[in-house]
Amino acid sequence: MILTVTLNTALDITYRVRSLRPHATHRVSEVTERPGGKGVNVARVLAALGHPVTVTGFAGGGTGRAVRDALGAVPGVVDALVPTGGTTRRTVAVVDERSGDTTQLNEPGPTIAPAEWAAFLAAFEDLLPAAAAVALCGSLPPGVPVGAYAGLIRTARAAGVPVLLDTSGEPLRRGLAARPDLIKPNAEELAELTGSHEPTRATQDARRRGAHAVVASLGAQGLLAVTPEGHWRATPPARVHGNPTGAGDSVAAGLLSGLVEQLPWPARLTRATALSAATVGAPVAGEFDRAVYEELLARVAVSGEVSAA
C-alpha cells in the first residue's frame, strides 16, 4: 500500500457562484463537501488509479468526524487518522462560474498537544512496514514541530521506504536536509526556497540542497523534473479551464503511482501531467475527469535527456 500523511486534514467545502464580487451578497448554485488536505486528495486519486492507500494524520471534533465518515465511503482508502482534542479545520473554495477563477479560504487547523504528536509518531512507525512509499503533504497544524517532516523522512528512510515531500516554507527547507527521495514544489514555493524565479536553475538548486529528485509544478506550463537519471519537461497539449484546486495533489499521486510501479521518468511525468490537467476539469479537489485524463495521456509532450552513466 501507499501511505499518505496529512497532518492538517480538512473538510473541503466548494461553493459555486455565478460571479464573485467583493462586498456583495451571492446566491450559491452548488455546494460540495469532501475530505481534504493535500495528502487526503493524493490518496483519493491514488485509489481511483487502483492503488490501495492508507491515510494518516489527525482528525478531531465534528469536522473530523465528517472527514472520517466520508473517507470510509472511498473504495481503496483505509482510515488510520489519529484523534486530536481540537477540531479539524475547514477550507472553503469559491468558484466563479463566469471567469472560472477560484478563491480559497484556509483555516489554520487545531493545536496538536505533545501527547497527540507522540501518538502519531508511534502510529506512523507501525504503518511503515506495510508501505511501498510515503507521501508527506501539506501544512503543519499549530503545535507540531517545524522540523516534523525532517524527522518523518529520516524514520521512513531508516525503514527503507521512499518518501515524497510536498510542503512549503520552513518545513520544506528543513525537510530537504533529511534527503527525501522526491519533492514537488510549485513555482512560487520553488522561488521561495531558492531565491530564483528561473525554473531550471531553481529546480537544480533545490536538488543540490538535499532532494534526490525534484519535480517542479509550473501550472499550465507543465512539469520540470531534475533527477539522477536525467532531466525532462512535460507539457500538456492545451490549457484546461476549471478549478485548479488539487491539481498539484494529482501530480503527487501520478508521481507516487509511477514510483511504486517502477515506471521510467517520462512515463511518470506523462501520467502526472495528464492527471493534473484532468483535475482542473473536475468539480472538486481529489477527483479527476477520467475521460480527459485518458485522452491527454497520448498527447502530453515530454522532452529531455538521460544523464550520462
C-alpha angles and dihedrals in degrees: 000000000000117000119214121193120206108173091177103044119180146191103241113215119189122195122191118204130176093238128353112225127174117246092014137113114244134201110222112223096191138009126196130180125199137165105262151175120115098276092047090053089049090051094052092051092047090051090050087053089055101259120132109237136190119204122207135170129091135318130175146157127014093315090052091052090052090051092050093046090052093046090053089062095055111097113231096019122110118200113225097156117151117232120246129189092230127077121263112246129248127226120203124203118190112199117203103213094197098054100022090231122139127214114203128204116188125189117215099241133234124308110256116221120222091249090052091051090051090051090052093050090053091049091048093053091048092053097047100079091064095044124104090189140354131223117201106195143180140350127337118246118231113283096032113113114255088233092053096115092050089056093047091050091053091049092050093045090051087055091049094247118138116235134212114198118201112174139101145229121017095347088059093045092052093040091058090062088064090058105238117201092238139006124193110198124169120230094270094048091046092052091048091051098046106021090235126114093191103099100212094047092044093049092050090047091051090053091050088055092065115288116125089215134004127205112186117204108217100180115232089002091067130223134328117201129192113183139154088257095054144290129277143175121214119195130185115232094238141000114270115214121217140068111345093192108122096013091118090049089056088053088056091049092050092049094046094048090049090050096054091043089051093232119169115259097257090056092047091051093046091053094045093049093048092047092050093052092044090053091056087057093052122086099238140023117271093037133086136196101251095199091053090045094052092045092050095048090078094043106048110112117222122187132171141088142267117250118251113260 
